CSV table of N, CA and C in Angstrom, one decimal:
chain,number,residue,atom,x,y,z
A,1,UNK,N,22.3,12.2,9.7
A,1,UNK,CA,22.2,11.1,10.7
A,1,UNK,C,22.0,11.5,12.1
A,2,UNK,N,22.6,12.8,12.5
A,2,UNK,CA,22.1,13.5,13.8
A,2,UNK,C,21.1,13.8,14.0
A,3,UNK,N,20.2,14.4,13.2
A,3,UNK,CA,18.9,14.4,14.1
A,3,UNK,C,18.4,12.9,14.3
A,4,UNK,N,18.3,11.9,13.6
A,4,UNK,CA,17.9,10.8,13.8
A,4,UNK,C,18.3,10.1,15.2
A,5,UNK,N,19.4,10.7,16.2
A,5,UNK,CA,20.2,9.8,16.8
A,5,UNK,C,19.2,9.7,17.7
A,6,UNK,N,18.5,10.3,18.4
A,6,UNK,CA,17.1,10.1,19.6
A,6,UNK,C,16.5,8.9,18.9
A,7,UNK,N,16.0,9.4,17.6
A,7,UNK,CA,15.1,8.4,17.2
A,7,UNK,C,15.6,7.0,17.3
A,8,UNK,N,17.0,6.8,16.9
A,8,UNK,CA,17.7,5.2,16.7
A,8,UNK,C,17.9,4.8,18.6
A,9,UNK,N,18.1,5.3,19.4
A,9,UNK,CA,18.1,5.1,20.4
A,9,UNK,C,17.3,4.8,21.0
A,10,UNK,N,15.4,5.2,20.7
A,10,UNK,CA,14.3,4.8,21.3
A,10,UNK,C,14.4,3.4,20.4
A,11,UNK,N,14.5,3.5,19.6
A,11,UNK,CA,14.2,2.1,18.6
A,11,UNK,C,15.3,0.9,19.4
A,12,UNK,N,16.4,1.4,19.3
A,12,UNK,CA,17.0,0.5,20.3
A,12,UNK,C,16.7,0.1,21.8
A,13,UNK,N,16.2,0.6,22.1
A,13,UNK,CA,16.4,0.4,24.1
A,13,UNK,C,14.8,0.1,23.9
A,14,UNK,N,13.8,0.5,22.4
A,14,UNK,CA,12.7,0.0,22.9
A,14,UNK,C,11.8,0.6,24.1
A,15,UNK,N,11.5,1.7,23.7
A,15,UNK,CA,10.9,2.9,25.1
A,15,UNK,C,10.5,4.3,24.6
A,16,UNK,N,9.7,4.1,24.1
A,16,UNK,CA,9.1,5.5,23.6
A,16,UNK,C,8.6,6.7,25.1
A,17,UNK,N,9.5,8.0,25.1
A,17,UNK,CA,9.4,8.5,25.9
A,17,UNK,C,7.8,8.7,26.8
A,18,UNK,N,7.4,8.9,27.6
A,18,UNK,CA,5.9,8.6,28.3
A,18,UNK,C,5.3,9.6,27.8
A,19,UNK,N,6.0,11.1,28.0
A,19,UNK,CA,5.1,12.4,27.4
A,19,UNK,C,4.9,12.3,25.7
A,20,UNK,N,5.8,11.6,25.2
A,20,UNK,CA,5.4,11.4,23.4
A,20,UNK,C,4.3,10.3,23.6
A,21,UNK,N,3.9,9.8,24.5
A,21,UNK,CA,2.8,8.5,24.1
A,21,UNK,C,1.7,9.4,24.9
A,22,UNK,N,1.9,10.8,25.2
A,22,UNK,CA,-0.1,11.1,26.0
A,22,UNK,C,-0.6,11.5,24.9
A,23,UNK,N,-2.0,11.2,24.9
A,23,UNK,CA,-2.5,11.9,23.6
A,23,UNK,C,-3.8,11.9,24.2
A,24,UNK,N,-4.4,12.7,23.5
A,24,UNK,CA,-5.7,13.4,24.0
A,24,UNK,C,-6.9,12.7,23.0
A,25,UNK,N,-7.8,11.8,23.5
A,25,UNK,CA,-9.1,11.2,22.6
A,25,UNK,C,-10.1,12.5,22.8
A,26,UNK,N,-10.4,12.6,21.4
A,26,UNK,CA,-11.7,13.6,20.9
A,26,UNK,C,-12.6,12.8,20.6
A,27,UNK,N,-14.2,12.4,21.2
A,27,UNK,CA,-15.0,12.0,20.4
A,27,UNK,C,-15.5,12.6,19.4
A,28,UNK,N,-15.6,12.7,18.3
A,28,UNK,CA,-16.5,13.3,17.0
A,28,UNK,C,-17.8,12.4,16.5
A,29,UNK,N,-19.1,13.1,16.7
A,29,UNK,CA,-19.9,12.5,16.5
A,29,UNK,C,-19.6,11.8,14.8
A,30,UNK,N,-20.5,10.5,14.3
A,30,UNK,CA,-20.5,10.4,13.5
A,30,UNK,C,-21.8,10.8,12.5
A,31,UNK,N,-21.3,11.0,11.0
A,31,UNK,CA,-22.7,11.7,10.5
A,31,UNK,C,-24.0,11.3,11.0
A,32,UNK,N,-25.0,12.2,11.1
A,32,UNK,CA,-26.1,12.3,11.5
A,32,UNK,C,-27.3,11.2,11.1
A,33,UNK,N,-27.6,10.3,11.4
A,33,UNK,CA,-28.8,9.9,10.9
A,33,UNK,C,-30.2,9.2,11.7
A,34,UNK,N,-30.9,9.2,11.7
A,34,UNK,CA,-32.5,9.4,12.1
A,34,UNK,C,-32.5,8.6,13.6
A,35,UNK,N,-31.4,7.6,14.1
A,35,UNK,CA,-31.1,7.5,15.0
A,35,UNK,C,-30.7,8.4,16.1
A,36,UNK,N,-31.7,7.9,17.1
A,36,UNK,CA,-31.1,8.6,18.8
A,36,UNK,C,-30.1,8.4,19.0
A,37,UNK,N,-29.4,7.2,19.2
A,37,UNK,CA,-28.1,6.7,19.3
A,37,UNK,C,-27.6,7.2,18.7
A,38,UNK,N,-26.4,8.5,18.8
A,38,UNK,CA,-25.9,9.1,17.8
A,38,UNK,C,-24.2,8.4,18.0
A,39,UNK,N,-23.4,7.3,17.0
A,39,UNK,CA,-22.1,6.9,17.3
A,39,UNK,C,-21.4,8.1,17.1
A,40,UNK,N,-20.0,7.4,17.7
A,40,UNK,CA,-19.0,8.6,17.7
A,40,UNK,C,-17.8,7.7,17.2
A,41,UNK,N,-16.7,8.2,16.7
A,41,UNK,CA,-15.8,7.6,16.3
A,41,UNK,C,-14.0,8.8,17.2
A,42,UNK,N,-13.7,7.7,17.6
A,42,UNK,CA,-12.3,8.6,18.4
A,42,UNK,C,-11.3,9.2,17.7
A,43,UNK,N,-10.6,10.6,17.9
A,43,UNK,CA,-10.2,11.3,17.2
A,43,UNK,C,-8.8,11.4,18.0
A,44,UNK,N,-7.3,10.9,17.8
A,44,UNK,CA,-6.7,10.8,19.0
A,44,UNK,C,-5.2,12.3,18.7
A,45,UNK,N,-5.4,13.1,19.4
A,45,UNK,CA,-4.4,14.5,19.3
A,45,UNK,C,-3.2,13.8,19.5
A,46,UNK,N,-1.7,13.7,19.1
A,46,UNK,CA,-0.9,12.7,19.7
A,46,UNK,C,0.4,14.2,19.4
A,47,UNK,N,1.3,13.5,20.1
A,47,UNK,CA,2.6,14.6,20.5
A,47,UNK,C,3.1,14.4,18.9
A,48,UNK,N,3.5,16.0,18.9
A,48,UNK,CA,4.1,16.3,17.8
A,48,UNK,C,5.6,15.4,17.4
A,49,UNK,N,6.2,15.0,18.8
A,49,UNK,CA,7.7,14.2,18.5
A,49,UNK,C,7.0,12.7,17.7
A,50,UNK,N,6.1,12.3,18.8
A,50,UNK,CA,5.7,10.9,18.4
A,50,UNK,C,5.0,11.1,16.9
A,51,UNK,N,4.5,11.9,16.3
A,51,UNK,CA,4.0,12.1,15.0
A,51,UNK,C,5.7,12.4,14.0
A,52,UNK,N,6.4,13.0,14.6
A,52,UNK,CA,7.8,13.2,13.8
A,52,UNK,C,8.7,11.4,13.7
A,53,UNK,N,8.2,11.2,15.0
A,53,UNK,CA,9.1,10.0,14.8
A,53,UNK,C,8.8,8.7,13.9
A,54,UNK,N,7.2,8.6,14.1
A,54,UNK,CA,6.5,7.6,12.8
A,54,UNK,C,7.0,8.4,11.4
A,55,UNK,N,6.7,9.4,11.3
A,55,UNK,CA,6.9,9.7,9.3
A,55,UNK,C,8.4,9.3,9.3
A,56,UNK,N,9.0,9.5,10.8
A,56,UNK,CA,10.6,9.3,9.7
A,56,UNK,C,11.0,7.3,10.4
A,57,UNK,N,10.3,7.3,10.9
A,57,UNK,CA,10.0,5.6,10.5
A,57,UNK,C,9.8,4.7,9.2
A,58,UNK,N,8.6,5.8,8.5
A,58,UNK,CA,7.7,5.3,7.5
A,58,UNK,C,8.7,5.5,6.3
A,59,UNK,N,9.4,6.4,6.1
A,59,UNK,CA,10.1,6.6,4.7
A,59,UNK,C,10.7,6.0,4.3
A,60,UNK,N,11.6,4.9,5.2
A,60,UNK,CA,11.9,4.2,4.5
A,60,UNK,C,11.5,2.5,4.2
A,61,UNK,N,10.1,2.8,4.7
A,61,UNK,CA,9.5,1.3,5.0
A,61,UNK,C,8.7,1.2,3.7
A,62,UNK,N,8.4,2.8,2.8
A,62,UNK,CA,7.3,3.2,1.7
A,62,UNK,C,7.9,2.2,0.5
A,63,UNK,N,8.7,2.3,0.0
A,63,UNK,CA,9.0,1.5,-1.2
A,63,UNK,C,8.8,-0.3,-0.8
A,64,UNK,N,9.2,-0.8,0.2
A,64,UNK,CA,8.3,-2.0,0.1
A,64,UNK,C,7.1,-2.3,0.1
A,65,UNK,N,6.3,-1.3,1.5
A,65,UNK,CA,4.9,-1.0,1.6
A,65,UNK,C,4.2,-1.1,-0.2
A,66,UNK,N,4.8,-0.1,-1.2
A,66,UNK,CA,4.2,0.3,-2.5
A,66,UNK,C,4.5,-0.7,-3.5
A,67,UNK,N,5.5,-1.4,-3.1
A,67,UNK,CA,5.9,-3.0,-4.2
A,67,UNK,C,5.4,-3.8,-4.0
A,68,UNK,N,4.1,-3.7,-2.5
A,68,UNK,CA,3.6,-5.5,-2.2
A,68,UNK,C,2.1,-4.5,-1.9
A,69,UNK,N,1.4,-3.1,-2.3
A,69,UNK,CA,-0.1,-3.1,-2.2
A,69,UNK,C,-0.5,-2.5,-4.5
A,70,UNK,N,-1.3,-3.2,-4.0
A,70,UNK,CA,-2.5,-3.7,-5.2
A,70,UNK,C,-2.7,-2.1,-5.7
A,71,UNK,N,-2.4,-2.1,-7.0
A,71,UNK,CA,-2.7,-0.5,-7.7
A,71,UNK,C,-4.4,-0.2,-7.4
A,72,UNK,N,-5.4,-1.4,-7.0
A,72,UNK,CA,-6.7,-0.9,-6.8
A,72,UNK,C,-7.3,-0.4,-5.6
A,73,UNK,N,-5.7,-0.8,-4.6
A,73,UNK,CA,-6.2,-0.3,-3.4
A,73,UNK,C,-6.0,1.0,-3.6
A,74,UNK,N,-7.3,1.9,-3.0
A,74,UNK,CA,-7.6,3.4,-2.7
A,74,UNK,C,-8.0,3.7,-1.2
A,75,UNK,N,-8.4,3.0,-0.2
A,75,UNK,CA,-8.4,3.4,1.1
A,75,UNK,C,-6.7,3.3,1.9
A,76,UNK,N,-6.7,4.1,2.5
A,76,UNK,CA,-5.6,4.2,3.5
A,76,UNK,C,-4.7,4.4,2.6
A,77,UNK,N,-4.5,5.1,1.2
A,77,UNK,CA,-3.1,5.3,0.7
A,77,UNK,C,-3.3,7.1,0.2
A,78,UNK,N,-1.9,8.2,0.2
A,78,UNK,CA,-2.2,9.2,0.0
A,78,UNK,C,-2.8,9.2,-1.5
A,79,UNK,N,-3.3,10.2,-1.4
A,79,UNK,CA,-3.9,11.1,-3.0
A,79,UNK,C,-4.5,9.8,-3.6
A,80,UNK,N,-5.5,9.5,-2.7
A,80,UNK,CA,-6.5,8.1,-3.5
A,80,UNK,C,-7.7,8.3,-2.4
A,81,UNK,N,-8.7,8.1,-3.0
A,81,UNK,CA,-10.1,8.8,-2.1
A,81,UNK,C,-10.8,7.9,-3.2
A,82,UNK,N,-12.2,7.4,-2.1
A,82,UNK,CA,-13.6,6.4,-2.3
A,82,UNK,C,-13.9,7.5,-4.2
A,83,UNK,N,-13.2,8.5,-4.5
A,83,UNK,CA,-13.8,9.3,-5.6
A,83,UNK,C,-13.2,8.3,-6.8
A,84,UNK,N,-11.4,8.1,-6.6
A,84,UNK,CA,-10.7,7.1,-7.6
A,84,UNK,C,-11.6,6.1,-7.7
A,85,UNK,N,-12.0,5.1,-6.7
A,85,UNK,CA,-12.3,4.2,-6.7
A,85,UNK,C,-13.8,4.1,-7.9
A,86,UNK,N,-14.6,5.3,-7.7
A,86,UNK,CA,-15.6,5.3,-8.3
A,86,UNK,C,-15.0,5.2,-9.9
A,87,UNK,N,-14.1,6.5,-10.0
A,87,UNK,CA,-13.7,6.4,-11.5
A,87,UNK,C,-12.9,5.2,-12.0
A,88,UNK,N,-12.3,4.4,-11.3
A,88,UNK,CA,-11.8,3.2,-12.2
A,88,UNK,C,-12.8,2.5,-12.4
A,89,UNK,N,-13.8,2.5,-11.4
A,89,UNK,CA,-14.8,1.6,-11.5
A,89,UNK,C,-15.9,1.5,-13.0
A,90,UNK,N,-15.9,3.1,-13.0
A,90,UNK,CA,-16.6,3.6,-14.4
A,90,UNK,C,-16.0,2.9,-15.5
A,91,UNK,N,-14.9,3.7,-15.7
A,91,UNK,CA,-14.0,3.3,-16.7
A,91,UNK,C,-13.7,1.6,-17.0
A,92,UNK,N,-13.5,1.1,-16.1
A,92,UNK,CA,-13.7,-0.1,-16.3
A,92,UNK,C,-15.2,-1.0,-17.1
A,93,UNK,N,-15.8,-0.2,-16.8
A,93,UNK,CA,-17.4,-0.9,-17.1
A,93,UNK,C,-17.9,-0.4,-18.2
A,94,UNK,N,-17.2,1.0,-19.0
A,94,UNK,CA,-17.4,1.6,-20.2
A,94,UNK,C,-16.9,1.0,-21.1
A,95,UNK,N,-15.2,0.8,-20.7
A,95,UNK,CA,-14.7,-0.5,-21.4
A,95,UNK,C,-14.6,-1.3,-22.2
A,96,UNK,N,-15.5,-2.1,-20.8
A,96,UNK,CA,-15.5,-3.5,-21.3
A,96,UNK,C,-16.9,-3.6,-21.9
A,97,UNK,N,-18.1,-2.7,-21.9
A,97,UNK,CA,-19.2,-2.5,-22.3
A,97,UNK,C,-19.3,-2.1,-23.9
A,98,UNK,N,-17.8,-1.3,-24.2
A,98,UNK,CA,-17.6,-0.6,-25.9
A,98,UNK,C,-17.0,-2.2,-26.4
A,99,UNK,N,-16.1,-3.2,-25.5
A,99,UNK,CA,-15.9,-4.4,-26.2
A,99,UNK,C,-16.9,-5.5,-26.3
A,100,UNK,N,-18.5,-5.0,-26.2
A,100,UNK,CA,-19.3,-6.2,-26.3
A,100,UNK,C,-19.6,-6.8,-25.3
A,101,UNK,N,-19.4,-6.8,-24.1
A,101,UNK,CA,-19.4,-8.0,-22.9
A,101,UNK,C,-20.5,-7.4,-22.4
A,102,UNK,N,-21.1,-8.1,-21.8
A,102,UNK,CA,-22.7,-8.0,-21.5
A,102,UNK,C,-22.9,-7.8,-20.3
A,103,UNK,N,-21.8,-8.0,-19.5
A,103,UNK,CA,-22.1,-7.4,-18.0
A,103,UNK,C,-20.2,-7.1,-17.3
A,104,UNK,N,-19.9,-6.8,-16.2
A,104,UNK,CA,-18.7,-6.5,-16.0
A,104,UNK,C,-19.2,-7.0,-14.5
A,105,UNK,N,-17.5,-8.0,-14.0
A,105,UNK,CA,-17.6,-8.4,-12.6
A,105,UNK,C,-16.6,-7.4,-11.7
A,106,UNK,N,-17.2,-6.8,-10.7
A,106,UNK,CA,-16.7,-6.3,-9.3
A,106,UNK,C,-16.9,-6.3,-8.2
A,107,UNK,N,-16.0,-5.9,-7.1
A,107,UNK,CA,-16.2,-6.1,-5.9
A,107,UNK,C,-15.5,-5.1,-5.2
A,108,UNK,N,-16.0,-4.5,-4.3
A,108,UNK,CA,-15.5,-3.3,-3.1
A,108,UNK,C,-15.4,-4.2,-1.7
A,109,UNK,N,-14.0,-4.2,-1.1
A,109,UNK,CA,-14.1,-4.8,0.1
A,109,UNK,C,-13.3,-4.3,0.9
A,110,UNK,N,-14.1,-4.1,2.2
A,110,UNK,CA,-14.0,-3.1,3.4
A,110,UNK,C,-13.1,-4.1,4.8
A,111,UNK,N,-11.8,-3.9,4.6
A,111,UNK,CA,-11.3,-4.6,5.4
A,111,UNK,C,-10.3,-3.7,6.6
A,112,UNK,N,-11.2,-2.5,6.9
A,112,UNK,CA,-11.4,-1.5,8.4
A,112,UNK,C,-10.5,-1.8,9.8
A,113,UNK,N,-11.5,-3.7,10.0
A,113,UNK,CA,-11.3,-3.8,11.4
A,113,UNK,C,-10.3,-4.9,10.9
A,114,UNK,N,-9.7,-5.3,9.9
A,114,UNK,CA,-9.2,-6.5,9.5
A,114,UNK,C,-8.1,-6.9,10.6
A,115,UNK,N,-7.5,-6.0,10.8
A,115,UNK,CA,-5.9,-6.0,11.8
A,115,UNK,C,-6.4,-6.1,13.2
A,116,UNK,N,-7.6,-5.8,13.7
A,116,UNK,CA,-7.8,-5.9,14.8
A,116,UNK,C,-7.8,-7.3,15.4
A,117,UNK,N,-8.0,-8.1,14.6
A,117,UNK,CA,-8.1,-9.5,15.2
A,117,UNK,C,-7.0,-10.3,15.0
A,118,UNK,N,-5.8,-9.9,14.1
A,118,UNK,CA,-4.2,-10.1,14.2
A,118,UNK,C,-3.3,-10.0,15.3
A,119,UNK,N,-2.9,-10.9,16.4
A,119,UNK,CA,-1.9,-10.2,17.5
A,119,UNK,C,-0.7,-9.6,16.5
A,120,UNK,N,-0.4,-8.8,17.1
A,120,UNK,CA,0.5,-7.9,16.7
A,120,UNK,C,2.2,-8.7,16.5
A,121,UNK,N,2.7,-9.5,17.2
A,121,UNK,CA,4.1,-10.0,16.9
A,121,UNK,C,3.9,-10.7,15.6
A,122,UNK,N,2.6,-11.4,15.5
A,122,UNK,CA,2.3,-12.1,14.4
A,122,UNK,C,2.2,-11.1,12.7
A,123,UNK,N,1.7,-9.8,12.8
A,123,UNK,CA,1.6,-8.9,11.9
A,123,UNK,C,3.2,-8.8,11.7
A,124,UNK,N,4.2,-8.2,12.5
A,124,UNK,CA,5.3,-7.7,12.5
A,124,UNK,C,5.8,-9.1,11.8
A,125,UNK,N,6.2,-10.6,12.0
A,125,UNK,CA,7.0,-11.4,11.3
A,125,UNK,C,6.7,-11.2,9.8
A,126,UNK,N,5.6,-11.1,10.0
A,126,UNK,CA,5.0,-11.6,8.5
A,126,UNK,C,5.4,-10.2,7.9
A,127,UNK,N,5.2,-9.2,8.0
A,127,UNK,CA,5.9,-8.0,7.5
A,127,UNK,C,7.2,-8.2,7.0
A,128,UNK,N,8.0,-8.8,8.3
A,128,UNK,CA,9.8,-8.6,8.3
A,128,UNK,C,9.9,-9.9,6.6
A,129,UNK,N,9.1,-11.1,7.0
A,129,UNK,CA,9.3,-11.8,5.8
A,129,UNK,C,9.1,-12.0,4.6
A,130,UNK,N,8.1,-10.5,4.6
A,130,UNK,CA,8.0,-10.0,3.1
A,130,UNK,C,8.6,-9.5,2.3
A,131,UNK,N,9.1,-9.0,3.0
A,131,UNK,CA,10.5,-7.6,2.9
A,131,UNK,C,12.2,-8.6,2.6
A,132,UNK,N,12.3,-9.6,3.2
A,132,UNK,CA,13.3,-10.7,3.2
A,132,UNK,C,13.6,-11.4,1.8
């Protein structure tokens, strides 16, 4: 519970120290294609405390997080990559193809920018009243 005691104190008083919030933006271009306009996507370097203090935020928020997302979600969760997604997708369509059915229904949906258009107190209730 000692090393945490910084941590419960920023959470309390609400003030994430100023040097844990600089972080350095890296553009990286994005893959190459036949366009001039070459996009870039931001790459943000962030302080080692402020990266220590999210994971030990996150551990114990994981077991709700994993009781309320969908076994098919594969973006944004560890050791799940666009590769799972391919193989359930297989598997699924072999399936249901060895049971006779003449076609198989799916859908991949890319919901990226989805949170961007959420004000944020509004994301946090609805979090806290999941968990309730």
């Amino acid at each position: 519970m000692q090393k945490y005691i910084i941590i419960i104190i920023i959470i309390i008083i609400k003030l994430i120290p100023k040097m844990w919030r600089k972080m350095k933006i890296i553009p990286l271009p994005k893959k190459a294609s036949g366009d001039k306009n070459v996009k870039f996507r931001p790459i943000a370097i962030t302080s080692p405390f402020l990266k220590t203090m999210e994971k030990l935020l996150l551990l114990p928020l994981q077991p709700a997080i994993k009781e309320h997302t969908d076994p098919y979600q594969f973006a944004y969760r560890r050791k799940r990559s666009t590769l799972d997604a391919v193989a359930v997708l297989h598997h699924n369509i072999v399936f249901n193809l060895e049971k006779g059915k003449k076609y198989v229904r799916c859908a991949f949906l890319d919901y990226t920018s989805a949170f961007d258009s959420i004000p944020g107190q509004r994301l946090i209730n609805k979090l806290i009243s999941v968990n309730t």
